[in-house]
Coordinates of C-alpha atoms in Angstrom, one line a residue:
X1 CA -0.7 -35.6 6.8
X2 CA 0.2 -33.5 3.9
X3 CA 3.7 -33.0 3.1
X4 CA 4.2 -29.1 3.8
X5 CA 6.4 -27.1 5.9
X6 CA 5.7 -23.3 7.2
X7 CA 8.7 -21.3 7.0
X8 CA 8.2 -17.7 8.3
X9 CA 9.7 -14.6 7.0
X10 CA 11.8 -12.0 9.0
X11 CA 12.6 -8.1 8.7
X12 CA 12.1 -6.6 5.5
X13 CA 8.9 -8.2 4.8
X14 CA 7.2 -5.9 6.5
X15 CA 4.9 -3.5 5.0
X16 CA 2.2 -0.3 5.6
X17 CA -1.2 -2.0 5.0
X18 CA -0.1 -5.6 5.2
X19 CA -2.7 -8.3 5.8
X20 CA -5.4 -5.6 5.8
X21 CA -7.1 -8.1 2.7
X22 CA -6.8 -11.0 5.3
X23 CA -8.4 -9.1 8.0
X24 CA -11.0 -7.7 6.2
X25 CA -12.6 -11.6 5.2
X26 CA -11.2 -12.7 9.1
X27 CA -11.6 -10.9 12.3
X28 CA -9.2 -13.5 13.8
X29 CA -6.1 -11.3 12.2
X30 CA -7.3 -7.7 14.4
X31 CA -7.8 -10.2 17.4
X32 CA -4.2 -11.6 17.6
X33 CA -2.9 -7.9 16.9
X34 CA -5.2 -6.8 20.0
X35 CA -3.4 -9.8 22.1
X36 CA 0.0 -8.5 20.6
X37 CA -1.2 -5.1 21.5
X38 CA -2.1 -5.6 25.0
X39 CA 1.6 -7.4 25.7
X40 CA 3.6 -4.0 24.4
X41 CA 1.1 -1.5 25.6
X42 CA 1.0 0.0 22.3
X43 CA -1.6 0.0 19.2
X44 CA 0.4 -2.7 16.6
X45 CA -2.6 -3.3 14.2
X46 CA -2.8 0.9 13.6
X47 CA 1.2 1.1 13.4
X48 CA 1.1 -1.9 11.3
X49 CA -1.7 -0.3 8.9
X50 CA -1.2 3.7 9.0
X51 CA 2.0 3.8 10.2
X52 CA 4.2 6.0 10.3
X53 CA 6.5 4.2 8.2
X54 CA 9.5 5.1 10.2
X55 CA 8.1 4.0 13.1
X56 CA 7.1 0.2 11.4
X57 CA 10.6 0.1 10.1
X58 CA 12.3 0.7 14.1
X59 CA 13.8 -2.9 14.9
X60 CA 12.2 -3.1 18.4
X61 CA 9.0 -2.4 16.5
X62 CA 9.2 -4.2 13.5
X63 CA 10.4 -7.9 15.3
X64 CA 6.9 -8.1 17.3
X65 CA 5.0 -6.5 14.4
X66 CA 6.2 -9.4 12.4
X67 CA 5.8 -12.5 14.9
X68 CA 2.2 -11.3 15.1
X69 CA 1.6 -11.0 11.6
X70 CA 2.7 -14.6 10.8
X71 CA 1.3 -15.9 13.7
X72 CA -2.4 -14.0 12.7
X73 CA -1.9 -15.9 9.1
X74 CA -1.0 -19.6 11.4
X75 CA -3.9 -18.8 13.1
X76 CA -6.5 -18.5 9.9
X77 CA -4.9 -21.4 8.8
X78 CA -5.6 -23.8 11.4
X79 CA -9.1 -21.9 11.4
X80 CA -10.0 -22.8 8.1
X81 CA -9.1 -26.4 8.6
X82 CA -5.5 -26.2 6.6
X83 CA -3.2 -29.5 6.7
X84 CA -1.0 -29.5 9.9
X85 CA 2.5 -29.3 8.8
X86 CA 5.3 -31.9 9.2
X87 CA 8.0 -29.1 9.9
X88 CA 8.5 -25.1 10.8
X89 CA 11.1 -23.0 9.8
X90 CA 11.6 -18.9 10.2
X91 CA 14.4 -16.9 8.5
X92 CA 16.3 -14.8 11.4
X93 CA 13.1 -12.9 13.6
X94 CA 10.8 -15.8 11.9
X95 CA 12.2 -18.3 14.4
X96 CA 10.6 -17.3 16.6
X97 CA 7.6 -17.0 14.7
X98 CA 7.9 -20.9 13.5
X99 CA 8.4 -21.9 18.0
X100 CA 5.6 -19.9 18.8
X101 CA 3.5 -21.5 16.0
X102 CA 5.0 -25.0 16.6
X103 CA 3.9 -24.3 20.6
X104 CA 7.6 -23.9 21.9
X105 CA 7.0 -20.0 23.2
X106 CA 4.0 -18.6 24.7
X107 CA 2.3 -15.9 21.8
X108 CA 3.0 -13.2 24.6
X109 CA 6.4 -14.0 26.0
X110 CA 7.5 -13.9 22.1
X111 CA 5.9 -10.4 21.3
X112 CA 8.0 -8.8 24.2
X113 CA 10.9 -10.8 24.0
X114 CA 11.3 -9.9 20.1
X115 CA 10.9 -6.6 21.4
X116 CA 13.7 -6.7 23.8
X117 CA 15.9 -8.6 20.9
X118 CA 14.9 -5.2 18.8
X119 CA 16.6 -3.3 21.6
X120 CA 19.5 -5.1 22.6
X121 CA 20.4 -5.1 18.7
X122 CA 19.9 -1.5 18.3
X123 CA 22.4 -0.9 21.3
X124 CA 25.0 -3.2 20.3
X125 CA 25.9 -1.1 17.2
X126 CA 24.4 2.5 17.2
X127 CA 22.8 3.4 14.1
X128 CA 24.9 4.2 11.1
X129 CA 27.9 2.7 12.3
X130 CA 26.9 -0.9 11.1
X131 CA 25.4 -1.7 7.5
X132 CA 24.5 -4.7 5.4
X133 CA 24.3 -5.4 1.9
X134 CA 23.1 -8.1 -0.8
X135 CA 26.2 -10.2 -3.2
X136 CA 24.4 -11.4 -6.2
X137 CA 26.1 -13.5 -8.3
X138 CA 29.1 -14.7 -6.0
X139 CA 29.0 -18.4 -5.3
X140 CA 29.5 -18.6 -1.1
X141 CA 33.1 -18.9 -0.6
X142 CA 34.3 -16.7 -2.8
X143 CA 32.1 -13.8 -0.6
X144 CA 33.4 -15.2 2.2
X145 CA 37.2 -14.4 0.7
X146 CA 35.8 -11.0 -0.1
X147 CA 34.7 -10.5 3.1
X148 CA 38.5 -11.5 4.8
X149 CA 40.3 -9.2 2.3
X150 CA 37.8 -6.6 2.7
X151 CA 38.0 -6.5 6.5
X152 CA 41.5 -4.6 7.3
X153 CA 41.2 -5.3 11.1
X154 CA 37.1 -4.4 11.3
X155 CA 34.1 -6.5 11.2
X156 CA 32.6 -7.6 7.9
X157 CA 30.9 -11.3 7.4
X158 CA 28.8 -13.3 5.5
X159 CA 25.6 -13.8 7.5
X160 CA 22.8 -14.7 5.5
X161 CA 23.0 -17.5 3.0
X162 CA 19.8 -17.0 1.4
X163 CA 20.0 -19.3 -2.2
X164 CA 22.9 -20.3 -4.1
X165 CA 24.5 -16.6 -5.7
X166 CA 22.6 -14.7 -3.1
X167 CA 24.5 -13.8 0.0
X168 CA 23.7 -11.1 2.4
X169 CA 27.1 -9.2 4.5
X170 CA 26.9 -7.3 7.3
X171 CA 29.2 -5.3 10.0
X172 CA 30.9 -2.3 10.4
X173 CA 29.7 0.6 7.5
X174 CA 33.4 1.0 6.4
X175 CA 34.5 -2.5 5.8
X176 CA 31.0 -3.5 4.4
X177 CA 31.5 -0.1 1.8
X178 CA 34.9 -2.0 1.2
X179 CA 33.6 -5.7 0.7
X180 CA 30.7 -4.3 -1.5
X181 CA 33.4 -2.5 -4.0
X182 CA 35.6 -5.5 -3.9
X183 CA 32.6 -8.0 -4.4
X184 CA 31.8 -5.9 -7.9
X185 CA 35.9 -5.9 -9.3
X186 CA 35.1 -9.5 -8.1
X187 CA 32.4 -10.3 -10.6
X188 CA 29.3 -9.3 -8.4
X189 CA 25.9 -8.8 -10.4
X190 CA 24.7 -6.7 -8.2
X191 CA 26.4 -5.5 -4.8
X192 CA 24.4 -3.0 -2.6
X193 CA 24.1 -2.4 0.7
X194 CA 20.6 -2.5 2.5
X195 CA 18.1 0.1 4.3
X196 CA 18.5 -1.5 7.4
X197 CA 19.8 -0.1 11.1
X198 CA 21.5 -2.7 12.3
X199 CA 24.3 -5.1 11.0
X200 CA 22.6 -8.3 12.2
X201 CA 24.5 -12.1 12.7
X202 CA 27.8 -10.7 12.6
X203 CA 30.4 -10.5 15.5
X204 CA 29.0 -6.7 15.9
X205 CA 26.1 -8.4 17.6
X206 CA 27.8 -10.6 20.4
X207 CA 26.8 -7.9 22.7
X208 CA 23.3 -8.3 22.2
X209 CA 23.2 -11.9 22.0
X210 CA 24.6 -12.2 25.6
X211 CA 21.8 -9.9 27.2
X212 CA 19.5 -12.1 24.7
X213 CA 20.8 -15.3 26.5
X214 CA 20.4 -13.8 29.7
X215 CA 16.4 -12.8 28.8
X216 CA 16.2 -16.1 27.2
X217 CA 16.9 -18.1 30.2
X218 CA 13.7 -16.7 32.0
X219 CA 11.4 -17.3 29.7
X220 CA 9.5 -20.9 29.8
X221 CA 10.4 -22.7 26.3
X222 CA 8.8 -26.2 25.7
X223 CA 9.8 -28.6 22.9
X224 CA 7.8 -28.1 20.0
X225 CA 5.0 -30.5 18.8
X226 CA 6.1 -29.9 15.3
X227 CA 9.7 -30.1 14.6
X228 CA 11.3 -26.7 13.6
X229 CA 15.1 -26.1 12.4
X230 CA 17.5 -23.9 13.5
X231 CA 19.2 -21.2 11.7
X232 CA 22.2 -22.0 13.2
X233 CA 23.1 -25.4 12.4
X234 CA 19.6 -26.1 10.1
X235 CA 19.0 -29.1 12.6
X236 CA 16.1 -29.2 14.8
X237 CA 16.9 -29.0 19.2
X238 CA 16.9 -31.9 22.2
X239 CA 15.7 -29.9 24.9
X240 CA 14.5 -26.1 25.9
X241 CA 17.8 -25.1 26.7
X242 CA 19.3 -25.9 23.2
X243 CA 16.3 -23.8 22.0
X244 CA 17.5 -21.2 23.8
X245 CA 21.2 -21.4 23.0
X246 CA 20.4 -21.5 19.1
X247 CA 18.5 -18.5 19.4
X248 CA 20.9 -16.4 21.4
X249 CA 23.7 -17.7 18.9
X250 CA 21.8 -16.7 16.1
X251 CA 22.2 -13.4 16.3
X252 CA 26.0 -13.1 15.8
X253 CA 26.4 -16.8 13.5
X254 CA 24.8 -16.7 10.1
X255 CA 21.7 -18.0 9.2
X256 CA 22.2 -21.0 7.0
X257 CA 19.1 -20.7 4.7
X258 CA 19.9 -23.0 1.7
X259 CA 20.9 -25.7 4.3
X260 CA 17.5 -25.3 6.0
X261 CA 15.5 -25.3 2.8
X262 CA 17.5 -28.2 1.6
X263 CA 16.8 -30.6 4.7
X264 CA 13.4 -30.0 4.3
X265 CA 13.7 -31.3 1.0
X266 CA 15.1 -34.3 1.7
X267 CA 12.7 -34.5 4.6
X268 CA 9.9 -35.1 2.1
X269 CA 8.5 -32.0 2.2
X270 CA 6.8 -31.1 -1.4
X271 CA 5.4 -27.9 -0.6
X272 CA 6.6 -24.8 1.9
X273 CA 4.1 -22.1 2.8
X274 CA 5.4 -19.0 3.8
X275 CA 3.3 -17.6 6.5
X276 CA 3.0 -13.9 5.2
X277 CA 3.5 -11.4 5.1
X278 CA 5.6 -11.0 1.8
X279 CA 7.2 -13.2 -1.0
X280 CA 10.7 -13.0 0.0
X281 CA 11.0 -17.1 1.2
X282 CA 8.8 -18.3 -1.7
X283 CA 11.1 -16.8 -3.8
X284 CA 14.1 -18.3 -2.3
X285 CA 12.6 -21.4 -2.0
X286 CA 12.2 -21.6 -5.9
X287 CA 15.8 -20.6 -6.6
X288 CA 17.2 -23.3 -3.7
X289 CA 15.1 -26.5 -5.0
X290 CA 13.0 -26.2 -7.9
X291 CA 10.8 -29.7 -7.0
X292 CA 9.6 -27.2 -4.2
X293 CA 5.8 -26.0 -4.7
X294 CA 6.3 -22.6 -3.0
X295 CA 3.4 -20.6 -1.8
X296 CA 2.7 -17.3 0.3
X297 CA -0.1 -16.5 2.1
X298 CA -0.6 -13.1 1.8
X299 CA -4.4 -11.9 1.4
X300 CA -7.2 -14.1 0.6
X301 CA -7.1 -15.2 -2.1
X302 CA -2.8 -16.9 -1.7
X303 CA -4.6 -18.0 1.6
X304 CA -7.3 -20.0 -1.0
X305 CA -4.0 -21.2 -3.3
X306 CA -2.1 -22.3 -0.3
X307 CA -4.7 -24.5 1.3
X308 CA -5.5 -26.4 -2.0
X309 CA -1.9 -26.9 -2.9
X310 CA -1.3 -28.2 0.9
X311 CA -4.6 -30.8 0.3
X312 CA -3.1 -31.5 -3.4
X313 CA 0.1 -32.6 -1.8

């Protein structure tokens, strides 16, 4: 068995025209949008292709157009014979990506219930009253001090520890406005805030993440047959309902990237493949542990790259 792990990207990977290279050389990419398709009542591959852009960017769309699209790259993969992997991983939305793929959640239940997540999230803080933004430059603690003298009785958190010197913040647009000022007098390379619409795994998002447990405890979950790691606590679960409870936690605790990325390393892994589409976890994978051969399947030929490096390893 080779020693590679599949991490899976979340929002903010997504793109107009993404995997269209992939499809074109296997049909097995249109047929797992179709499935997708058929679970929202809605045409994902065309929204996913000719937009509009808007639309592709809306929460409740983007989280199933994602799951899909690393679940149509899994699903080439095993097609074209690629190593099985000794772990899973998913950054935020990917999580659910990595449990489907890893056989935890049913392709369908996933699509809708990432749907729903989309939803709740975009309820819990109405759109422009939250924000996020990327600290570059600050080592972890220090953002988190920004963070407490930014706050002045609001919401504003380090949520996304995504390499070492690259933090993401997110809660209310005020005291994120604040934190993002303070992080620059601080020493900041770069501080700014991000197009998204909601101010995801901060406190804002308790809300959602109690209708998410609620959802979450009708939905049939089975341990997966390849071990995948939490965002939460970067540990893998015991049982279904632990599955469940990490996920609904995730979305108001912080997603503890490095950590993840880290136990993999020492797990043995040599080589992560991020399951397209996008760059964004290759990238961070470099910057966390540079032993890491880190590859993303994204058209053709990466798909080509990634299976020989996997076989190499």
């Amino acid at each position: 068995m080779s020693k590679t792990a599949f991490v899976f990207p979340g929002q903010g990977s997504q793109s107009l025209g993404m995997l269209a290279d992939l499809a074109a050389a296997h049909p097995l990419v249109q047929r797992t949008f179709a499935e997708a398709s058929d679970a929202l009542e809605l045409d994902l591959w065309t929204l996913v292709q000719d937009g509009p852009e808007d639309e592709l960017n809306r929460t409740d769309l983007t989280q199933p157009a994602m799951l899909t699209a690393g679940v149509a790259v899994w699903r080439v993969w095993q097609d074209q014979g690629g190593a099985t992997p000794l772990w899973m991983a998913g950054h935020s939305l990917g999580e659910y990506t990595a449990l489907v793929c890893a056989e935890a959640l049913s392709f369908a239940d996933a699509v809708k219930l990432v749907a729903e997540r989309g939803r709740f999230m975009q309820d819990a803080v109405p759109t422009g009253e939250g924000a996020m933004a990327a600290i570059l430059g600050l080592d972890d603690d220090t953002v988190r001090q920004v963070c407490a003298a930014a706050a002045n009785g609001e919401v504003v958190d380090a949520v996304n520890f995504n390499a070492p010197g690259q933090v993401v913040i997110a809660g209310g647009a005020a005291a994120v406005e604040r934190a993002v000022a303070a992080a620059r007098e601080a020493g900041a390379k770069r501080a700014v805030t991000l197009p998204v619409s909601v101010p995801s795994h901060c406190e804002l998002m308790r809300p959602a993440s109690e209708r998410l447990a609620e959802r979450l405890a009708s939905v049939q979950i089975a341990m997966p047959v390849t071990p995948v790691l939490h965002n939460v606590d970067a540990a893998t679960a015991k049982d279904p309902d632990a599955i469940r409870d990490r996920l609904a936690r995730q979305l108001h605790c912080p997603v503890r990237w490095v950590e993840t990325v880290q136990n993999l390393a020492k797990n043995q892994i040599g080589t992560l493949i991020e399951c397209g589409p996008g760059k964004v976890l290759s990238g961070l994978g470099k910057r966390i542990d540079r032993s890491l051969n880190s590859l993303p399947i994204v058209d053709s030929a990466s798909l080509e790259k990634a299976l020989q490096g996997a076989a190499n390893d």
